[in-house]
């Protein structure tokens, strides 16, 4: 059920009907099935692969210890990250560090930076985030 929740994508055409990201279908058809509610084509949001799992990075997505630490499976007590808009550029989205640990971020051009608690990194293709126990890569 958790993988199903992590695969939710919202339809941008009909007010946010919940649909599901299906990587096998996407590989087979080169597109997702249309929205179940309005039959319009779905746009896949950015996503992050952490280990073997993929989480859709929707406007309301939060990551928990469950996602980044195999020793804390099913721990949804406190979010460690959330998708957020840039305060001065609403078209720019990021992943905000809510944890007490610094993240080490490597961008697609191999520049490395640390992301402190309360700060964000841009949701850009190829960005790798080391959460401490595990690493994720942002894809689109």
Short mmCIF file of N, CA and C in Angstrom, two decimals:
data_model
loop_
_atom_site.label_atom_id
_atom_site.label_comp_id
_atom_site.label_asym_id
_atom_site.label_seq_id
_atom_site.Cartn_x
_atom_site.Cartn_y
_atom_site.Cartn_z
N UNK A 1 0.82 -1.20 0.00
CA UNK A 1 0.00 0.00 0.00
C UNK A 1 0.86 1.27 0.00
N UNK A 2 2.03 1.20 0.63
CA UNK A 2 2.89 2.37 0.69
C UNK A 2 3.42 2.71 -0.69
N UNK A 3 3.83 1.70 -1.46
CA UNK A 3 4.32 1.95 -2.81
C UNK A 3 3.21 2.55 -3.67
N UNK A 4 2.00 2.12 -3.45
CA UNK A 4 0.87 2.67 -4.19
C UNK A 4 0.69 4.15 -3.85
N UNK A 5 0.76 4.48 -2.57
CA UNK A 5 0.64 5.88 -2.16
C UNK A 5 1.76 6.73 -2.75
N UNK A 6 2.96 6.18 -2.79
CA UNK A 6 4.10 6.92 -3.33
C UNK A 6 4.02 7.10 -4.84
N UNK A 7 3.14 6.35 -5.51
CA UNK A 7 3.03 6.43 -6.96
C UNK A 7 1.87 7.31 -7.43
N UNK A 8 1.20 8.00 -6.52
CA UNK A 8 0.08 8.87 -6.90
C UNK A 8 0.59 10.07 -7.69
N UNK A 9 -0.11 10.35 -8.80
CA UNK A 9 0.09 11.59 -9.55
C UNK A 9 -1.28 12.23 -9.73
N UNK A 10 -1.30 13.55 -9.75
CA UNK A 10 -2.55 14.28 -9.86
C UNK A 10 -2.76 14.75 -11.29
N UNK A 11 -4.00 14.68 -11.75
CA UNK A 11 -4.32 15.18 -13.08
C UNK A 11 -4.38 16.70 -13.05
N UNK A 12 -3.63 17.37 -13.92
CA UNK A 12 -3.64 18.84 -13.94
C UNK A 12 -4.85 19.41 -14.68
N UNK A 13 -5.64 18.55 -15.32
CA UNK A 13 -6.72 19.02 -16.17
C UNK A 13 -8.08 19.06 -15.47
N UNK A 14 -8.31 18.18 -14.53
CA UNK A 14 -9.67 18.05 -13.98
C UNK A 14 -9.74 18.31 -12.48
N UNK A 15 -8.81 19.04 -11.96
CA UNK A 15 -8.89 19.38 -10.55
C UNK A 15 -8.16 18.42 -9.64
N UNK A 16 -7.29 17.60 -10.18
CA UNK A 16 -6.43 16.80 -9.32
C UNK A 16 -6.88 15.39 -9.04
N UNK A 17 -7.60 14.77 -9.96
CA UNK A 17 -7.97 13.36 -9.76
C UNK A 17 -6.70 12.54 -9.55
N UNK A 18 -6.74 11.65 -8.57
CA UNK A 18 -5.57 10.82 -8.27
C UNK A 18 -5.45 9.67 -9.27
N UNK A 19 -4.30 9.58 -9.89
CA UNK A 19 -3.96 8.51 -10.81
C UNK A 19 -2.68 7.87 -10.30
N UNK A 20 -2.21 6.84 -10.97
CA UNK A 20 -1.02 6.14 -10.50
C UNK A 20 0.05 6.07 -11.59
N UNK A 21 1.27 6.28 -11.17
CA UNK A 21 2.44 6.14 -12.03
C UNK A 21 2.75 4.66 -12.15
N UNK A 22 2.81 4.17 -13.37
CA UNK A 22 3.11 2.77 -13.62
C UNK A 22 4.31 2.70 -14.55
N UNK A 23 5.49 2.45 -14.00
CA UNK A 23 6.73 2.46 -14.78
C UNK A 23 6.70 1.41 -15.89
N UNK A 24 6.10 0.26 -15.64
CA UNK A 24 6.06 -0.79 -16.65
C UNK A 24 5.20 -0.36 -17.84
N UNK A 25 4.07 0.25 -17.56
CA UNK A 25 3.20 0.76 -18.62
C UNK A 25 3.89 1.87 -19.40
N UNK A 26 4.57 2.75 -18.69
CA UNK A 26 5.29 3.86 -19.33
C UNK A 26 6.37 3.33 -20.27
N UNK A 27 7.10 2.32 -19.84
CA UNK A 27 8.14 1.73 -20.70
C UNK A 27 7.53 1.04 -21.92
N UNK A 28 6.40 0.38 -21.71
CA UNK A 28 5.76 -0.37 -22.78
C UNK A 28 5.10 0.55 -23.81
N UNK A 29 4.36 1.55 -23.35
CA UNK A 29 3.59 2.42 -24.25
C UNK A 29 4.26 3.76 -24.54
N UNK A 30 5.30 4.09 -23.78
CA UNK A 30 5.98 5.39 -23.85
C UNK A 30 5.09 6.53 -23.35
N UNK A 31 4.01 6.19 -22.70
CA UNK A 31 3.14 7.18 -22.05
C UNK A 31 2.26 6.44 -21.05
N UNK A 32 1.66 7.20 -20.16
CA UNK A 32 0.74 6.62 -19.18
C UNK A 32 -0.65 6.56 -19.78
N UNK A 33 -1.52 5.76 -19.17
CA UNK A 33 -2.92 5.79 -19.57
C UNK A 33 -3.48 7.17 -19.25
N UNK A 34 -4.52 7.59 -19.95
CA UNK A 34 -5.12 8.89 -19.64
C UNK A 34 -5.77 8.88 -18.26
N UNK A 35 -6.05 10.07 -17.76
CA UNK A 35 -6.72 10.23 -16.47
C UNK A 35 -8.04 9.46 -16.47
N UNK A 36 -8.29 8.74 -15.41
CA UNK A 36 -9.52 7.97 -15.30
C UNK A 36 -10.75 8.87 -15.24
N UNK A 37 -10.58 10.11 -14.78
CA UNK A 37 -11.71 11.01 -14.57
C UNK A 37 -12.07 11.83 -15.81
N UNK A 38 -11.07 12.39 -16.48
CA UNK A 38 -11.36 13.31 -17.60
C UNK A 38 -10.82 12.80 -18.94
N UNK A 39 -10.11 11.68 -18.92
CA UNK A 39 -9.56 11.07 -20.13
C UNK A 39 -8.49 11.91 -20.83
N UNK A 40 -7.92 12.88 -20.11
CA UNK A 40 -6.84 13.70 -20.67
C UNK A 40 -5.49 13.03 -20.38
N UNK A 41 -4.50 13.39 -21.19
CA UNK A 41 -3.16 12.83 -21.01
C UNK A 41 -2.55 13.35 -19.71
N UNK A 42 -1.90 12.46 -18.99
CA UNK A 42 -1.28 12.82 -17.71
C UNK A 42 0.14 13.31 -17.91
N UNK A 43 0.55 14.24 -17.09
CA UNK A 43 1.92 14.72 -17.07
C UNK A 43 2.59 14.12 -15.83
N UNK A 44 3.71 13.46 -16.05
CA UNK A 44 4.42 12.84 -14.93
C UNK A 44 5.23 13.90 -14.21
N UNK A 45 5.02 14.05 -12.90
CA UNK A 45 5.80 15.03 -12.14
C UNK A 45 7.23 14.53 -11.95
N UNK A 46 8.11 15.38 -11.45
CA UNK A 46 9.44 14.87 -11.08
C UNK A 46 9.26 13.73 -10.07
N UNK A 47 10.23 12.87 -10.03
CA UNK A 47 10.19 11.75 -9.09
C UNK A 47 11.59 11.52 -8.57
N UNK A 48 11.66 10.81 -7.46
CA UNK A 48 12.96 10.49 -6.89
C UNK A 48 13.05 8.98 -6.70
N UNK A 49 14.16 8.42 -7.16
CA UNK A 49 14.42 7.00 -6.93
C UNK A 49 15.36 6.91 -5.74
N UNK A 50 14.90 6.20 -4.71
CA UNK A 50 15.70 5.96 -3.51
C UNK A 50 15.80 4.45 -3.36
N UNK A 51 17.00 3.93 -3.58
CA UNK A 51 17.15 2.48 -3.60
C UNK A 51 16.31 1.90 -4.72
N UNK A 52 15.44 0.95 -4.40
CA UNK A 52 14.57 0.33 -5.41
C UNK A 52 13.22 1.02 -5.51
N UNK A 53 12.99 2.03 -4.70
CA UNK A 53 11.68 2.67 -4.65
C UNK A 53 11.66 4.00 -5.39
N UNK A 54 10.49 4.32 -5.93
CA UNK A 54 10.28 5.58 -6.63
C UNK A 54 9.14 6.31 -5.94
N UNK A 55 9.35 7.60 -5.67
CA UNK A 55 8.32 8.43 -5.04
C UNK A 55 8.05 9.61 -5.97
N UNK A 56 6.78 9.81 -6.32
CA UNK A 56 6.39 10.96 -7.13
C UNK A 56 6.54 12.22 -6.28
N UNK A 57 7.12 13.25 -6.87
CA UNK A 57 7.34 14.51 -6.14
C UNK A 57 6.27 15.52 -6.53
N UNK A 58 5.06 15.29 -6.01
CA UNK A 58 3.93 16.19 -6.23
C UNK A 58 4.06 17.42 -5.33
N UNK A 59 3.18 18.38 -5.54
CA UNK A 59 3.19 19.61 -4.74
C UNK A 59 3.04 19.36 -3.25
N UNK A 60 2.46 18.22 -2.86
CA UNK A 60 2.20 17.94 -1.44
C UNK A 60 3.00 16.75 -0.90
N UNK A 61 3.99 16.29 -1.63
CA UNK A 61 4.76 15.11 -1.21
C UNK A 61 5.66 15.42 -0.03
N UNK A 62 5.67 14.48 0.90
CA UNK A 62 6.60 14.51 2.03
C UNK A 62 7.35 13.18 2.03
N UNK A 63 8.63 13.24 2.36
CA UNK A 63 9.42 12.03 2.55
C UNK A 63 9.61 11.82 4.05
N UNK A 64 9.66 10.55 4.44
CA UNK A 64 9.80 10.19 5.84
C UNK A 64 11.02 9.27 6.01
N UNK A 65 11.37 9.01 7.25
CA UNK A 65 12.48 8.09 7.53
C UNK A 65 12.28 6.77 6.80
N UNK A 66 11.04 6.34 6.69
CA UNK A 66 10.71 5.11 5.97
C UNK A 66 11.35 5.08 4.58
N UNK A 67 11.38 6.21 3.91
CA UNK A 67 11.89 6.28 2.54
C UNK A 67 13.41 6.22 2.45
N UNK A 68 14.12 6.65 3.47
CA UNK A 68 15.57 6.84 3.36
C UNK A 68 16.41 6.01 4.34
N UNK A 69 15.77 5.19 5.15
CA UNK A 69 16.51 4.42 6.16
C UNK A 69 15.86 3.04 6.31
N UNK A 70 16.55 2.01 5.83
CA UNK A 70 16.01 0.65 5.90
C UNK A 70 15.75 0.19 7.33
N UNK A 71 16.42 0.80 8.30
CA UNK A 71 16.21 0.44 9.70
C UNK A 71 14.93 1.07 10.27
N UNK A 72 14.31 1.96 9.51
CA UNK A 72 13.11 2.65 10.00
C UNK A 72 11.92 2.46 9.06
N UNK A 73 11.78 1.23 8.55
CA UNK A 73 10.64 0.93 7.69
C UNK A 73 9.35 1.23 8.44
N UNK A 74 8.42 1.83 7.74
CA UNK A 74 7.09 2.18 8.23
C UNK A 74 7.12 3.27 9.30
N UNK A 75 8.21 4.03 9.38
CA UNK A 75 8.27 5.16 10.30
C UNK A 75 7.82 6.42 9.55
N UNK A 76 6.58 6.81 9.82
CA UNK A 76 6.00 8.00 9.21
C UNK A 76 5.71 9.06 10.27
N UNK A 77 6.46 9.00 11.37
CA UNK A 77 6.17 9.90 12.50
C UNK A 77 6.52 11.35 12.21
N UNK A 78 7.62 11.60 11.52
CA UNK A 78 8.06 12.97 11.27
C UNK A 78 8.61 13.08 9.86
N UNK A 79 8.12 14.04 9.06
CA UNK A 79 8.68 14.19 7.71
C UNK A 79 10.13 14.67 7.76
N UNK A 80 10.94 14.14 6.84
CA UNK A 80 12.34 14.57 6.76
C UNK A 80 12.56 15.48 5.54
N UNK A 81 11.55 15.55 4.67
CA UNK A 81 11.65 16.40 3.48
C UNK A 81 10.24 16.68 2.96
N UNK A 82 10.10 17.81 2.28
CA UNK A 82 8.83 18.11 1.62
C UNK A 82 9.08 18.91 0.35
N UNK A 83 8.22 18.69 -0.62
CA UNK A 83 8.28 19.47 -1.85
C UNK A 83 7.74 20.86 -1.54
N UNK A 84 8.43 21.87 -2.04
CA UNK A 84 8.05 23.25 -1.76
C UNK A 84 8.37 24.14 -2.95
N UNK A 85 7.63 25.25 -3.07
CA UNK A 85 7.89 26.24 -4.11
C UNK A 85 8.96 27.22 -3.63
N UNK A 86 9.71 27.73 -4.58
CA UNK A 86 10.68 28.78 -4.28
C UNK A 86 9.90 30.01 -3.83
N UNK A 87 10.32 30.68 -2.76
CA UNK A 87 9.55 31.82 -2.24
C UNK A 87 9.44 33.01 -3.20
N UNK A 88 10.41 33.18 -4.09
CA UNK A 88 10.36 34.32 -5.02
C UNK A 88 10.07 33.92 -6.46
N UNK A 89 10.12 32.63 -6.76
CA UNK A 89 9.85 32.15 -8.11
C UNK A 89 8.90 30.96 -8.03
N UNK A 90 7.59 31.19 -8.14
CA UNK A 90 6.62 30.11 -7.94
C UNK A 90 6.68 29.00 -9.00
N UNK A 91 7.41 29.22 -10.08
CA UNK A 91 7.57 28.17 -11.10
C UNK A 91 8.70 27.20 -10.76
N UNK A 92 9.47 27.52 -9.74
CA UNK A 92 10.63 26.71 -9.35
C UNK A 92 10.28 25.90 -8.11
N UNK A 93 10.45 24.59 -8.21
CA UNK A 93 10.13 23.69 -7.11
C UNK A 93 11.40 23.09 -6.53
N UNK A 94 11.34 22.77 -5.25
CA UNK A 94 12.50 22.20 -4.58
C UNK A 94 12.09 21.16 -3.56
N UNK A 95 13.08 20.51 -2.99
CA UNK A 95 12.88 19.56 -1.90
C UNK A 95 13.55 20.16 -0.68
N UNK A 96 12.73 20.45 0.33
CA UNK A 96 13.20 21.13 1.54
C UNK A 96 13.62 20.11 2.59
N UNK A 97 14.78 20.34 3.18
CA UNK A 97 15.33 19.47 4.22
C UNK A 97 14.65 19.80 5.55
N UNK A 98 13.86 18.86 6.05
CA UNK A 98 13.21 19.02 7.35
C UNK A 98 13.91 18.20 8.44
N UNK A 99 14.96 17.49 8.06
CA UNK A 99 15.65 16.62 9.01
C UNK A 99 16.68 17.41 9.80
N UNK A 100 17.27 16.76 10.77
CA UNK A 100 18.33 17.40 11.56
C UNK A 100 19.70 17.16 10.94
N UNK A 101 19.75 16.38 9.87
CA UNK A 101 21.01 16.05 9.20
C UNK A 101 21.21 16.94 7.98
N UNK A 102 22.47 17.26 7.69
CA UNK A 102 22.79 17.94 6.43
C UNK A 102 22.69 16.92 5.31
N UNK A 103 22.19 17.35 4.18
CA UNK A 103 22.23 16.52 2.99
C UNK A 103 23.44 16.93 2.16
N UNK A 104 23.98 15.99 1.43
CA UNK A 104 25.01 16.30 0.44
C UNK A 104 24.36 16.09 -0.92
N UNK A 105 24.33 17.17 -1.70
CA UNK A 105 23.66 17.16 -3.00
C UNK A 105 24.70 17.27 -4.10
N UNK A 106 24.57 16.39 -5.09
CA UNK A 106 25.42 16.45 -6.28
C UNK A 106 24.51 16.73 -7.47
N UNK A 107 24.75 17.83 -8.16
CA UNK A 107 23.91 18.21 -9.29
C UNK A 107 24.35 17.45 -10.55
N UNK A 108 23.58 17.59 -11.61
CA UNK A 108 23.88 16.88 -12.86
C UNK A 108 25.24 17.26 -13.43
N UNK A 109 25.71 18.48 -13.13
CA UNK A 109 27.03 18.91 -13.62
C UNK A 109 28.15 18.58 -12.62
N UNK A 110 27.83 17.73 -11.64
CA UNK A 110 28.78 17.23 -10.63
C UNK A 110 29.25 18.27 -9.62
N UNK A 111 28.54 19.39 -9.50
CA UNK A 111 28.89 20.29 -8.40
C UNK A 111 28.23 19.76 -7.13
N UNK A 112 28.92 19.93 -6.02
CA UNK A 112 28.48 19.38 -4.74
C UNK A 112 28.20 20.51 -3.78
N UNK A 113 27.08 20.38 -3.04
CA UNK A 113 26.75 21.37 -2.02
C UNK A 113 26.08 20.67 -0.85
N UNK A 114 26.11 21.33 0.29
CA UNK A 114 25.40 20.82 1.46
C UNK A 114 24.09 21.58 1.59
N UNK A 115 23.06 20.87 2.02
CA UNK A 115 21.75 21.48 2.24
C UNK A 115 21.42 21.32 3.72
N UNK A 116 21.42 22.43 4.42
CA UNK A 116 21.14 22.45 5.86
C UNK A 116 19.64 22.27 6.12
N UNK A 117 19.30 21.99 7.36
CA UNK A 117 17.91 21.92 7.78
C UNK A 117 17.22 23.24 7.44
N UNK A 118 16.03 23.15 6.87
CA UNK A 118 15.25 24.34 6.52
C UNK A 118 15.56 24.90 5.15
N UNK A 119 16.60 24.39 4.49
CA UNK A 119 16.97 24.85 3.15
C UNK A 119 16.49 23.82 2.12
N UNK A 120 16.50 24.24 0.85
CA UNK A 120 15.99 23.39 -0.22
C UNK A 120 17.02 23.20 -1.33
N UNK A 121 16.81 22.14 -2.10
CA UNK A 121 17.55 21.93 -3.33
C UNK A 121 16.54 21.85 -4.46
N UNK A 122 16.91 22.36 -5.62
CA UNK A 122 16.00 22.41 -6.76
C UNK A 122 15.71 21.01 -7.29
N UNK A 123 14.46 20.80 -7.71
CA UNK A 123 14.09 19.53 -8.33
C UNK A 123 14.55 19.56 -9.78
N UNK A 124 15.77 19.11 -10.01
CA UNK A 124 16.36 19.10 -11.35
C UNK A 124 16.82 17.69 -11.70
N UNK A 125 16.61 17.32 -12.94
CA UNK A 125 16.99 15.99 -13.42
C UNK A 125 18.46 15.71 -13.13
N UNK A 126 18.73 14.53 -12.61
CA UNK A 126 20.11 14.11 -12.36
C UNK A 126 20.67 14.53 -11.03
N UNK A 127 19.92 15.33 -10.26
CA UNK A 127 20.38 15.72 -8.94
C UNK A 127 20.34 14.51 -8.01
N UNK A 128 21.44 14.29 -7.31
CA UNK A 128 21.53 13.18 -6.35
C UNK A 128 21.59 13.77 -4.95
N UNK A 129 20.79 13.20 -4.06
CA UNK A 129 20.74 13.67 -2.68
C UNK A 129 21.15 12.53 -1.76
N UNK A 130 22.20 12.76 -0.98
CA UNK A 130 22.62 11.80 0.02
C UNK A 130 21.95 12.20 1.33
N UNK A 131 20.99 11.36 1.76
CA UNK A 131 20.23 11.64 2.97
C UNK A 131 20.94 11.15 4.23
N UNK A 132 22.08 10.51 4.07
CA UNK A 132 22.82 9.95 5.21
C UNK A 132 22.81 8.44 5.16
N UNK A 133 21.64 7.84 5.24
CA UNK A 133 21.53 6.38 5.21
C UNK A 133 21.34 5.86 3.78
N UNK A 134 20.77 6.67 2.92
CA UNK A 134 20.50 6.25 1.55
C UNK A 134 20.61 7.47 0.64
N UNK A 135 20.63 7.20 -0.65
CA UNK A 135 20.76 8.28 -1.63
C UNK A 135 19.62 8.19 -2.62
N UNK A 136 19.14 9.35 -3.08
CA UNK A 136 18.10 9.39 -4.09
C UNK A 136 18.55 10.19 -5.29
N UNK A 137 17.93 9.90 -6.44
CA UNK A 137 18.22 10.65 -7.65
C UNK A 137 16.91 11.15 -8.24
N UNK A 138 16.88 12.44 -8.57
CA UNK A 138 15.69 13.05 -9.14
C UNK A 138 15.66 12.79 -10.63
N UNK A 139 14.47 12.41 -11.09
CA UNK A 139 14.24 12.13 -12.50
C UNK A 139 12.95 12.80 -12.94
N UNK A 140 12.80 12.90 -14.26
CA UNK A 140 11.53 13.42 -14.79
C UNK A 140 11.03 12.50 -15.89
#
